[in-house]
């Protein structure tokens, strides 16, 4: 069996873009529509080409298609079913009946900390999985961008991690590798100026102080440049921009994770 035949097919889905990377091929398809469902016809078209490996498929989803939550600390060990129920309840509290149509994944943490949950529209996931199987894809893994990217952080990470992609930012704060705070918000062209103020506000909401070390991870934004920090909010904050390819834009940056 050739090495090419066992390499995974990497797919990234972001608002308006589908990127594929597999074997010796790469491709980017775009649409003016921004919702997740609009990407399925593009992916269907791309997979009609026989050049792509199909034994293993790894799909990364932009955080704009994901909703995250940190539950209240359960105070005791829970079964997997109880963890999923707690995450689902926390999502319903925030998003109401809309959350009933979401599929939930749970990141377990010690009982004194909340559970981290990620939710994605269940109908979209079902259609995506069916499309991939229809094209002969076998082993399929579908992962939110943040869930994949935080695996690069130290096991006992202390500080704040911000994933920035076109139009969206995901913020997570940890103490000793345990997540204590999660948040997200849209971004506009002034995001370099807005991030420090947003982070300062979010840091005031944590139950325990989180060290003022910030790791900024850009995805598909080109050259990031310096973060504009207001001197009034800069005291004690230290920003670090993680390595990134300044030549890669949009979903192409997600497919290479």
PDB file of C-alpha atoms in Angstrom:
ATOM      1  CA  UNK A   1       0.000   0.000   0.000  1.00  0.00           C
ATOM      2  CA  UNK A   2       1.401   3.395  -0.958  1.00  0.00           C
ATOM      3  CA  UNK A   3       1.947   6.126   1.599  1.00  0.00           C
ATOM      4  CA  UNK A   4      -0.408   8.378  -0.391  1.00  0.00           C
ATOM      5  CA  UNK A   5      -3.292   5.942   0.048  1.00  0.00           C
ATOM      6  CA  UNK A   6      -3.184   6.113   3.876  1.00  0.00           C
ATOM      7  CA  UNK A   7      -2.749   9.875   4.231  1.00  0.00           C
ATOM      8  CA  UNK A   8      -5.871  11.589   5.600  1.00  0.00           C
ATOM      9  CA  UNK A   9      -7.958  14.009   3.625  1.00  0.00           C
ATOM     10  CA  UNK A  10      -8.064  17.310   5.519  1.00  0.00           C
ATOM     11  CA  UNK A  11     -11.134  19.495   5.054  1.00  0.00           C
ATOM     12  CA  UNK A  12     -11.777  22.917   6.592  1.00  0.00           C
ATOM     13  CA  UNK A  13     -15.167  24.632   6.579  1.00  0.00           C
ATOM     14  CA  UNK A  14     -15.372  28.360   7.283  1.00  0.00           C
ATOM     15  CA  UNK A  15     -17.998  30.970   6.384  1.00  0.00           C
ATOM     16  CA  UNK A  16     -17.974  31.205   2.597  1.00  0.00           C
ATOM     17  CA  UNK A  17     -15.066  28.779   2.058  1.00  0.00           C
ATOM     18  CA  UNK A  18     -14.212  25.092   1.785  1.00  0.00           C
ATOM     19  CA  UNK A  19     -10.556  24.049   1.758  1.00  0.00           C
ATOM     20  CA  UNK A  20      -9.263  20.550   0.987  1.00  0.00           C
ATOM     21  CA  UNK A  21      -5.771  19.105   1.394  1.00  0.00           C
ATOM     22  CA  UNK A  22      -4.938  15.494   0.663  1.00  0.00           C
ATOM     23  CA  UNK A  23      -2.353  13.455  -1.147  1.00  0.00           C
ATOM     24  CA  UNK A  24      -0.641  15.817  -3.563  1.00  0.00           C
ATOM     25  CA  UNK A  25      -3.680  18.027  -4.049  1.00  0.00           C
ATOM     26  CA  UNK A  26      -5.120  21.148  -2.410  1.00  0.00           C
ATOM     27  CA  UNK A  27      -8.162  23.184  -3.346  1.00  0.00           C
ATOM     28  CA  UNK A  28     -10.174  26.171  -2.140  1.00  0.00           C
ATOM     29  CA  UNK A  29     -13.816  26.760  -3.108  1.00  0.00           C
ATOM     30  CA  UNK A  30     -15.814  29.856  -2.203  1.00  0.00           C
ATOM     31  CA  UNK A  31     -19.401  31.092  -2.073  1.00  0.00           C
ATOM     32  CA  UNK A  32     -20.972  34.398  -1.140  1.00  0.00           C
ATOM     33  CA  UNK A  33     -23.290  32.652   1.350  1.00  0.00           C
ATOM     34  CA  UNK A  34     -22.004  32.563   4.940  1.00  0.00           C
ATOM     35  CA  UNK A  35     -24.021  29.811   6.622  1.00  0.00           C
ATOM     36  CA  UNK A  36     -22.711  26.288   7.170  1.00  0.00           C
ATOM     37  CA  UNK A  37     -25.304  24.546   4.978  1.00  0.00           C
ATOM     38  CA  UNK A  38     -24.231  26.576   1.929  1.00  0.00           C
ATOM     39  CA  UNK A  39     -20.838  24.843   2.037  1.00  0.00           C
ATOM     40  CA  UNK A  40     -22.203  21.360   1.463  1.00  0.00           C
ATOM     41  CA  UNK A  41     -22.798  21.765  -2.321  1.00  0.00           C
ATOM     42  CA  UNK A  42     -19.217  23.062  -2.685  1.00  0.00           C
ATOM     43  CA  UNK A  43     -17.836  20.077  -0.808  1.00  0.00           C
ATOM     44  CA  UNK A  44     -20.031  17.716  -2.820  1.00  0.00           C
ATOM     45  CA  UNK A  45     -18.624  19.200  -6.019  1.00  0.00           C
ATOM     46  CA  UNK A  46     -15.034  18.930  -4.831  1.00  0.00           C
ATOM     47  CA  UNK A  47     -15.339  15.312  -3.675  1.00  0.00           C
ATOM     48  CA  UNK A  48     -16.661  14.257  -7.080  1.00  0.00           C
ATOM     49  CA  UNK A  49     -13.015  14.454  -8.180  1.00  0.00           C
ATOM     50  CA  UNK A  50     -11.272  11.104  -7.735  1.00  0.00           C
ATOM     51  CA  UNK A  51      -7.942  12.676  -6.711  1.00  0.00           C
ATOM     52  CA  UNK A  52      -8.771  12.786  -2.980  1.00  0.00           C
ATOM     53  CA  UNK A  53      -7.807  10.054  -0.492  1.00  0.00           C
ATOM     54  CA  UNK A  54     -10.857   8.785   1.379  1.00  0.00           C
ATOM     55  CA  UNK A  55      -9.743   6.205   3.933  1.00  0.00           C
ATOM     56  CA  UNK A  56      -9.495   8.807   6.730  1.00  0.00           C
ATOM     57  CA  UNK A  57     -11.124  12.229   6.671  1.00  0.00           C
ATOM     58  CA  UNK A  58     -10.461  14.972   9.233  1.00  0.00           C
ATOM     59  CA  UNK A  59     -12.799  17.972   9.123  1.00  0.00           C
ATOM     60  CA  UNK A  60     -12.081  21.194  11.031  1.00  0.00           C
ATOM     61  CA  UNK A  61     -14.968  23.606  11.584  1.00  0.00           C
ATOM     62  CA  UNK A  62     -14.578  27.343  12.019  1.00  0.00           C
ATOM     63  CA  UNK A  63     -15.573  28.464  15.504  1.00  0.00           C
ATOM     64  CA  UNK A  64     -18.273  30.575  13.862  1.00  0.00           C
ATOM     65  CA  UNK A  65     -20.217  27.324  13.404  1.00  0.00           C
ATOM     66  CA  UNK A  66     -19.666  26.268  17.028  1.00  0.00           C
ATOM     67  CA  UNK A  67     -21.129  27.395  20.344  1.00  0.00           C
ATOM     68  CA  UNK A  68     -19.043  26.833  23.468  1.00  0.00           C
ATOM     69  CA  UNK A  69     -20.014  26.862  27.120  1.00  0.00           C
ATOM     70  CA  UNK A  70     -18.378  26.375  30.514  1.00  0.00           C
ATOM     71  CA  UNK A  71     -20.827  24.803  32.948  1.00  0.00           C
ATOM     72  CA  UNK A  72     -21.012  25.469  36.696  1.00  0.00           C
ATOM     73  CA  UNK A  73     -18.689  23.114  38.636  1.00  0.00           C
ATOM     74  CA  UNK A  74     -20.580  19.848  39.269  1.00  0.00           C
ATOM     75  CA  UNK A  75     -18.745  19.302  42.562  1.00  0.00           C
ATOM     76  CA  UNK A  76     -18.560  15.555  42.008  1.00  0.00           C
ATOM     77  CA  UNK A  77     -17.561  13.055  39.345  1.00  0.00           C
ATOM     78  CA  UNK A  78     -20.230  12.550  36.694  1.00  0.00           C
ATOM     79  CA  UNK A  79     -20.954   9.818  34.182  1.00  0.00           C
ATOM     80  CA  UNK A  80     -20.587  10.702  30.501  1.00  0.00           C
ATOM     81  CA  UNK A  81     -24.367  10.915  30.184  1.00  0.00           C
ATOM     82  CA  UNK A  82     -24.579  13.258  33.177  1.00  0.00           C
ATOM     83  CA  UNK A  83     -21.814  15.435  31.726  1.00  0.00           C
ATOM     84  CA  UNK A  84     -23.648  15.723  28.417  1.00  0.00           C
ATOM     85  CA  UNK A  85     -26.884  16.579  30.234  1.00  0.00           C
ATOM     86  CA  UNK A  86     -25.173  19.332  32.259  1.00  0.00           C
ATOM     87  CA  UNK A  87     -23.635  20.857  29.124  1.00  0.00           C
ATOM     88  CA  UNK A  88     -26.966  20.697  27.283  1.00  0.00           C
ATOM     89  CA  UNK A  89     -28.724  22.387  30.207  1.00  0.00           C
ATOM     90  CA  UNK A  90     -26.131  25.182  30.287  1.00  0.00           C
ATOM     91  CA  UNK A  91     -26.544  25.749  26.555  1.00  0.00           C
ATOM     92  CA  UNK A  92     -30.341  25.910  26.887  1.00  0.00           C
ATOM     93  CA  UNK A  93     -29.973  28.477  29.639  1.00  0.00           C
ATOM     94  CA  UNK A  94     -28.000  30.729  27.287  1.00  0.00           C
ATOM     95  CA  UNK A  95     -29.553  30.029  23.886  1.00  0.00           C
ATOM     96  CA  UNK A  96     -33.036  28.809  24.761  1.00  0.00           C
ATOM     97  CA  UNK A  97     -34.936  26.351  22.563  1.00  0.00           C
ATOM     98  CA  UNK A  98     -32.457  26.834  19.708  1.00  0.00           C
ATOM     99  CA  UNK A  99     -30.009  24.605  21.605  1.00  0.00           C
ATOM    100  CA  UNK A 100     -32.381  21.631  21.364  1.00  0.00           C
ATOM    101  CA  UNK A 101     -31.215  21.032  17.789  1.00  0.00           C
ATOM    102  CA  UNK A 102     -27.497  20.896  18.582  1.00  0.00           C
ATOM    103  CA  UNK A 103     -25.142  17.956  18.951  1.00  0.00           C
ATOM    104  CA  UNK A 104     -22.925  18.306  22.019  1.00  0.00           C
ATOM    105  CA  UNK A 105     -19.338  17.260  22.747  1.00  0.00           C
ATOM    106  CA  UNK A 106     -17.871  17.459  26.263  1.00  0.00           C
ATOM    107  CA  UNK A 107     -14.362  18.113  27.555  1.00  0.00           C
ATOM    108  CA  UNK A 108     -14.171  16.647  31.067  1.00  0.00           C
ATOM    109  CA  UNK A 109     -12.462  18.551  33.878  1.00  0.00           C
ATOM    110  CA  UNK A 110     -11.968  18.031  37.640  1.00  0.00           C
ATOM    111  CA  UNK A 111     -15.214  18.264  39.669  1.00  0.00           C
ATOM    112  CA  UNK A 112     -14.206  21.645  41.135  1.00  0.00           C
ATOM    113  CA  UNK A 113     -14.170  23.122  37.613  1.00  0.00           C
ATOM    114  CA  UNK A 114     -16.921  23.352  35.046  1.00  0.00           C
ATOM    115  CA  UNK A 115     -17.195  21.170  31.968  1.00  0.00           C
ATOM    116  CA  UNK A 116     -16.313  22.656  28.594  1.00  0.00           C
ATOM    117  CA  UNK A 117     -18.961  21.930  25.998  1.00  0.00           C
ATOM    118  CA  UNK A 118     -19.014  22.489  22.244  1.00  0.00           C
ATOM    119  CA  UNK A 119     -22.260  22.391  20.279  1.00  0.00           C
ATOM    120  CA  UNK A 120     -22.894  22.207  16.531  1.00  0.00           C
ATOM    121  CA  UNK A 121     -26.165  22.147  14.614  1.00  0.00           C
ATOM    122  CA  UNK A 122     -27.184  18.482  14.491  1.00  0.00           C
ATOM    123  CA  UNK A 123     -28.924  18.671  11.097  1.00  0.00           C
ATOM    124  CA  UNK A 124     -25.816  20.161   9.507  1.00  0.00           C
ATOM    125  CA  UNK A 125     -23.569  17.486  11.036  1.00  0.00           C
ATOM    126  CA  UNK A 126     -25.876  14.728   9.863  1.00  0.00           C
ATOM    127  CA  UNK A 127     -25.878  16.095   6.314  1.00  0.00           C
ATOM    128  CA  UNK A 128     -22.099  16.524   6.367  1.00  0.00           C
ATOM    129  CA  UNK A 129     -21.519  12.972   7.564  1.00  0.00           C
ATOM    130  CA  UNK A 130     -23.944  11.570   4.989  1.00  0.00           C
ATOM    131  CA  UNK A 131     -22.241  13.516   2.201  1.00  0.00           C
ATOM    132  CA  UNK A 132     -18.805  12.222   3.179  1.00  0.00           C
ATOM    133  CA  UNK A 133     -20.006   8.626   3.412  1.00  0.00           C
ATOM    134  CA  UNK A 134     -21.761   8.947   0.057  1.00  0.00           C
ATOM    135  CA  UNK A 135     -18.392   9.819  -1.464  1.00  0.00           C
ATOM    136  CA  UNK A 136     -16.761   6.726   0.043  1.00  0.00           C
ATOM    137  CA  UNK A 137     -15.091   8.350   3.038  1.00  0.00           C
ATOM    138  CA  UNK A 138     -14.575   5.808   5.801  1.00  0.00           C
ATOM    139  CA  UNK A 139     -13.159   6.974   9.130  1.00  0.00           C
ATOM    140  CA  UNK A 140     -14.520  10.502   9.711  1.00  0.00           C
ATOM    141  CA  UNK A 141     -13.515  12.951  12.457  1.00  0.00           C
ATOM    142  CA  UNK A 142     -15.243  16.348  12.716  1.00  0.00           C
ATOM    143  CA  UNK A 143     -13.620  18.770  15.161  1.00  0.00           C
ATOM    144  CA  UNK A 144     -14.119  22.440  16.091  1.00  0.00           C
ATOM    145  CA  UNK A 145     -11.084  24.612  15.412  1.00  0.00           C
ATOM    146  CA  UNK A 146     -10.506  25.406  19.096  1.00  0.00           C
ATOM    147  CA  UNK A 147     -10.621  21.749  20.138  1.00  0.00           C
ATOM    148  CA  UNK A 148      -7.904  20.937  17.606  1.00  0.00           C
ATOM    149  CA  UNK A 149      -5.729  23.991  18.195  1.00  0.00           C
ATOM    150  CA  UNK A 150      -5.537  23.878  22.019  1.00  0.00           C
ATOM    151  CA  UNK A 151      -3.788  20.519  21.742  1.00  0.00           C
ATOM    152  CA  UNK A 152      -0.655  22.519  20.887  1.00  0.00           C
ATOM    153  CA  UNK A 153      -0.673  24.235  24.288  1.00  0.00           C
ATOM    154  CA  UNK A 154       1.287  22.926  27.300  1.00  0.00           C
ATOM    155  CA  UNK A 155      -0.591  20.347  29.388  1.00  0.00           C
ATOM    156  CA  UNK A 156      -0.653  22.677  32.409  1.00  0.00           C
ATOM    157  CA  UNK A 157      -1.278  25.860  30.485  1.00  0.00           C
ATOM    158  CA  UNK A 158      -1.626  29.030  32.569  1.00  0.00           C
ATOM    159  CA  UNK A 159      -3.053  32.168  31.020  1.00  0.00           C
ATOM    160  CA  UNK A 160      -5.328  33.269  28.220  1.00  0.00           C
ATOM    161  CA  UNK A 161      -5.537  31.794  24.736  1.00  0.00           C
ATOM    162  CA  UNK A 162      -7.242  33.702  21.925  1.00  0.00           C
ATOM    163  CA  UNK A 163      -7.905  32.103  18.548  1.00  0.00           C
ATOM    164  CA  UNK A 164      -8.543  34.764  15.927  1.00  0.00           C
ATOM    165  CA  UNK A 165      -9.913  33.930  12.493  1.00  0.00           C
ATOM    166  CA  UNK A 166     -11.579  36.165   9.897  1.00  0.00           C
ATOM    167  CA  UNK A 167     -14.653  37.647  11.587  1.00  0.00           C
ATOM    168  CA  UNK A 168     -14.437  35.755  14.882  1.00  0.00           C
ATOM    169  CA  UNK A 169     -12.451  35.367  18.123  1.00  0.00           C
ATOM    170  CA  UNK A 170     -12.539  32.563  20.694  1.00  0.00           C
ATOM    171  CA  UNK A 171     -11.177  33.261  24.186  1.00  0.00           C
ATOM    172  CA  UNK A 172     -10.250  30.641  26.801  1.00  0.00           C
ATOM    173  CA  UNK A 173      -8.528  31.123  30.138  1.00  0.00           C
ATOM    174  CA  UNK A 174      -6.859  28.369  32.176  1.00  0.00           C
ATOM    175  CA  UNK A 175      -5.153  27.773  35.502  1.00  0.00           C
ATOM    176  CA  UNK A 176      -2.857  24.759  35.622  1.00  0.00           C
ATOM    177  CA  UNK A 177      -4.346  23.290  32.464  1.00  0.00           C
ATOM    178  CA  UNK A 178      -7.932  23.551  33.742  1.00  0.00           C
ATOM    179  CA  UNK A 179     -10.221  25.853  31.773  1.00  0.00           C
ATOM    180  CA  UNK A 180     -11.814  28.522  33.941  1.00  0.00           C
ATOM    181  CA  UNK A 181     -13.409  30.829  31.371  1.00  0.00           C
ATOM    182  CA  UNK A 182     -14.628  30.688  27.763  1.00  0.00           C
ATOM    183  CA  UNK A 183     -16.055  33.426  25.562  1.00  0.00           C
ATOM    184  CA  UNK A 184     -16.434  34.351  21.907  1.00  0.00           C
ATOM    185  CA  UNK A 185     -17.387  37.363  19.862  1.00  0.00           C
ATOM    186  CA  UNK A 186     -17.479  38.650  16.264  1.00  0.00           C
ATOM    187  CA  UNK A 187     -14.571  40.707  14.968  1.00  0.00           C
ATOM    188  CA  UNK A 188     -14.419  43.655  12.617  1.00  0.00           C
ATOM    189  CA  UNK A 189     -11.546  45.474  10.931  1.00  0.00           C
ATOM    190  CA  UNK A 190     -10.582  47.107  14.243  1.00  0.00           C
ATOM    191  CA  UNK A 191     -10.054  43.803  16.057  1.00  0.00           C
ATOM    192  CA  UNK A 192      -6.433  44.566  17.009  1.00  0.00           C
ATOM    193  CA  UNK A 193      -7.644  47.494  19.087  1.00  0.00           C
ATOM    194  CA  UNK A 194     -10.753  45.733  20.433  1.00  0.00           C
ATOM    195  CA  UNK A 195      -9.105  42.561  21.761  1.00  0.00           C
ATOM    196  CA  UNK A 196      -7.304  44.048  24.810  1.00  0.00           C
ATOM    197  CA  UNK A 197     -10.438  45.828  26.024  1.00  0.00           C
ATOM    198  CA  UNK A 198     -12.533  42.673  25.558  1.00  0.00           C
ATOM    199  CA  UNK A 199      -9.966  40.569  27.403  1.00  0.00           C
ATOM    200  CA  UNK A 200      -9.825  43.048  30.286  1.00  0.00           C
ATOM    201  CA  UNK A 201     -13.621  42.862  30.662  1.00  0.00           C
ATOM    202  CA  UNK A 202     -13.699  39.069  30.520  1.00  0.00           C
ATOM    203  CA  UNK A 203     -10.885  38.748  33.065  1.00  0.00           C
ATOM    204  CA  UNK A 204     -13.053  40.568  35.610  1.00  0.00           C
ATOM    205  CA  UNK A 205     -15.671  37.789  35.360  1.00  0.00           C
ATOM    206  CA  UNK A 206     -13.460  34.887  36.419  1.00  0.00           C
ATOM    207  CA  UNK A 207     -13.993  33.177  39.761  1.00  0.00           C
ATOM    208  CA  UNK A 208     -10.221  32.953  40.329  1.00  0.00           C
ATOM    209  CA  UNK A 209      -7.476  35.236  38.957  1.00  0.00           C
ATOM    210  CA  UNK A 210      -5.873  34.007  35.742  1.00  0.00           C
ATOM    211  CA  UNK A 211      -2.317  35.085  34.982  1.00  0.00           C
ATOM    212  CA  UNK A 212      -2.125  38.003  32.562  1.00  0.00           C
ATOM    213  CA  UNK A 213      -0.210  36.093  29.914  1.00  0.00           C
ATOM    214  CA  UNK A 214      -1.978  36.089  26.550  1.00  0.00           C
ATOM    215  CA  UNK A 215      -1.211  33.728  23.684  1.00  0.00           C
ATOM    216  CA  UNK A 216      -2.756  35.002  20.463  1.00  0.00           C
ATOM    217  CA  UNK A 217      -3.180  32.371  17.732  1.00  0.00           C
ATOM    218  CA  UNK A 218      -4.108  33.855  14.336  1.00  0.00           C
ATOM    219  CA  UNK A 219      -5.693  31.715  11.613  1.00  0.00           C
ATOM    220  CA  UNK A 220      -5.922  32.958   8.042  1.00  0.00           C
ATOM    221  CA  UNK A 221      -5.518  36.677   8.765  1.00  0.00           C
ATOM    222  CA  UNK A 222      -2.221  37.250   7.016  1.00  0.00           C
ATOM    223  CA  UNK A 223       0.341  39.383   8.837  1.00  0.00           C
ATOM    224  CA  UNK A 224      -1.091  40.254  12.248  1.00  0.00           C
ATOM    225  CA  UNK A 225       1.197  43.070  13.336  1.00  0.00           C
ATOM    226  CA  UNK A 226       1.193  44.598  16.801  1.00  0.00           C
ATOM    227  CA  UNK A 227      -1.828  44.446  19.087  1.00  0.00           C
ATOM    228  CA  UNK A 228      -2.844  48.006  19.983  1.00  0.00           C
ATOM    229  CA  UNK A 229      -2.942  48.007  23.786  1.00  0.00           C
ATOM    230  CA  UNK A 230      -4.317  51.044  25.602  1.00  0.00           C
ATOM    231  CA  UNK A 231      -1.731  52.067  28.231  1.00  0.00           C
ATOM    232  CA  UNK A 232      -4.511  52.213  30.821  1.00  0.00           C
ATOM    233  CA  UNK A 233      -5.183  48.487  30.274  1.00  0.00           C
ATOM    234  CA  UNK A 234      -1.619  47.337  29.577  1.00  0.00           C
ATOM    235  CA  UNK A 235      -0.462  47.116  33.198  1.00  0.00           C
ATOM    236  CA  UNK A 236       0.620  43.546  33.892  1.00  0.00           C
ATOM    237  CA  UNK A 237      -0.597  42.132  30.562  1.00  0.00           C
ATOM    238  CA  UNK A 238       1.917  40.333  28.336  1.00  0.00           C
ATOM    239  CA  UNK A 239       0.938  39.416  24.778  1.00  0.00           C
ATOM    240  CA  UNK A 240       2.571  36.670  22.724  1.00  0.00           C
ATOM    241  CA  UNK A 241       1.649  36.005  19.093  1.00  0.00           C
ATOM    242  CA  UNK A 242       1.985  32.340  18.211  1.00  0.00           C
ATOM    243  CA  UNK A 243       3.788  31.303  15.007  1.00  0.00           C
ATOM    244  CA  UNK A 244       1.569  31.460  11.951  1.00  0.00           C
ATOM    245  CA  UNK A 245       1.840  31.586   8.174  1.00  0.00           C
ATOM    246  CA  UNK A 246       1.287  35.206   7.174  1.00  0.00           C
ATOM    247  CA  UNK A 247       0.850  34.141   3.542  1.00  0.00           C
ATOM    248  CA  UNK A 248      -2.133  31.872   4.238  1.00  0.00           C
ATOM    249  CA  UNK A 249      -5.644  33.302   4.310  1.00  0.00           C
ATOM    250  CA  UNK A 250      -9.128  32.088   5.196  1.00  0.00           C
ATOM    251  CA  UNK A 251     -10.047  28.408   5.385  1.00  0.00           C
ATOM    252  CA  UNK A 252      -6.693  27.396   3.906  1.00  0.00           C
ATOM    253  CA  UNK A 253      -5.125  28.180   7.289  1.00  0.00           C
ATOM    254  CA  UNK A 254      -7.585  25.890   9.071  1.00  0.00           C
ATOM    255  CA  UNK A 255      -7.015  22.918   6.816  1.00  0.00           C
ATOM    256  CA  UNK A 256      -3.312  22.822   7.691  1.00  0.00           C
ATOM    257  CA  UNK A 257      -3.785  22.387  11.473  1.00  0.00           C
TER     258      UNK A 257
END
